[in-house]
Amino acid sequence: MIQQITPTTDDIFYPESDGKPMADNTLQFELITTIKYGLEVHFKDDP
């Protein structure tokens, strides 16, 4: 006999912050934001 597995409906929680800084210094912050901007431009037409 085959039994169907019912999926769980538990909501997954993705925190927006872990309370830690995004970067250790200004250079790291600038690199992170530059990469993020480049990805946004690259994928602007991708839904």
PDB file of C-alpha atoms in Angstrom:
ATOM      1  CA  MET A   1       0.000   0.000   0.000  1.00  0.00           C
ATOM      2  CA  ILE A   2       1.290   3.458  -0.887  1.00  0.00           C
ATOM      3  CA  GLN A   3       0.851   6.238   1.638  1.00  0.00           C
ATOM      4  CA  GLN A   4       1.006   9.888   0.707  1.00  0.00           C
ATOM      5  CA  ILE A   5       3.226  12.038   2.891  1.00  0.00           C
ATOM      6  CA  THR A   6       1.496  15.240   3.890  1.00  0.00           C
ATOM      7  CA  PRO A   7       3.772  18.274   3.854  1.00  0.00           C
ATOM      8  CA  THR A   8       4.214  20.195   7.050  1.00  0.00           C
ATOM      9  CA  THR A   9       2.858  23.722   7.184  1.00  0.00           C
ATOM     10  CA  ASP A  10       5.460  25.070   9.593  1.00  0.00           C
ATOM     11  CA  ASP A  11       6.445  28.577   8.639  1.00  0.00           C
ATOM     12  CA  ILE A  12      10.148  29.045   8.079  1.00  0.00           C
ATOM     13  CA  PHE A  13      11.535  32.063   9.915  1.00  0.00           C
ATOM     14  CA  TYR A  14      14.295  33.971   8.141  1.00  0.00           C
ATOM     15  CA  PRO A  15      15.617  36.695  10.457  1.00  0.00           C
ATOM     16  CA  GLU A  16      16.487  40.006   8.837  1.00  0.00           C
ATOM     17  CA  SER A  17      19.430  40.547  11.146  1.00  0.00           C
ATOM     18  CA  ASP A  18      21.667  38.558  13.425  1.00  0.00           C
ATOM     19  CA  GLY A  19      22.682  41.655  15.364  1.00  0.00           C
ATOM     20  CA  LYS A  20      26.172  41.659  13.888  1.00  0.00           C
ATOM     21  CA  PRO A  21      27.607  44.328  11.583  1.00  0.00           C
ATOM     22  CA  MET A  22      27.489  43.625   7.846  1.00  0.00           C
ATOM     23  CA  ALA A  23      31.193  44.412   7.445  1.00  0.00           C
ATOM     24  CA  ASP A  24      34.233  44.827   9.664  1.00  0.00           C
ATOM     25  CA  ASN A  25      35.453  47.950   7.907  1.00  0.00           C
ATOM     26  CA  THR A  26      34.554  50.549   5.279  1.00  0.00           C
ATOM     27  CA  LEU A  27      36.285  48.717   2.432  1.00  0.00           C
ATOM     28  CA  GLN A  28      34.294  45.540   3.072  1.00  0.00           C
ATOM     29  CA  PHE A  29      31.070  47.556   3.207  1.00  0.00           C
ATOM     30  CA  GLU A  30      31.857  49.292  -0.093  1.00  0.00           C
ATOM     31  CA  LEU A  31      32.664  45.969  -1.774  1.00  0.00           C
ATOM     32  CA  ILE A  32      29.471  44.341  -0.484  1.00  0.00           C
ATOM     33  CA  THR A  33      27.276  47.228  -1.651  1.00  0.00           C
ATOM     34  CA  THR A  34      29.053  47.424  -5.029  1.00  0.00           C
ATOM     35  CA  ILE A  35      28.509  43.714  -5.636  1.00  0.00           C
ATOM     36  CA  LYS A  36      24.866  43.984  -4.538  1.00  0.00           C
ATOM     37  CA  TYR A  37      24.284  46.901  -6.917  1.00  0.00           C
ATOM     38  CA  GLY A  38      25.953  45.007  -9.776  1.00  0.00           C
ATOM     39  CA  LEU A  39      23.730  41.983  -9.178  1.00  0.00           C
ATOM     40  CA  GLU A  40      20.613  44.179  -9.072  1.00  0.00           C
ATOM     41  CA  VAL A  41      21.568  45.739 -12.421  1.00  0.00           C
ATOM     42  CA  HIS A  42      22.432  42.355 -13.942  1.00  0.00           C
ATOM     43  CA  PHE A  43      19.141  40.738 -12.871  1.00  0.00           C
ATOM     44  CA  LYS A  44      16.850  43.784 -13.275  1.00  0.00           C
ATOM     45  CA  ASP A  45      14.802  42.085 -16.037  1.00  0.00           C
ATOM     46  CA  ASP A  46      14.673  38.699 -14.313  1.00  0.00           C
ATOM     47  CA  PRO A  47      11.471  38.322 -12.296  1.00  0.00           C
TER      48      PRO A  47
END
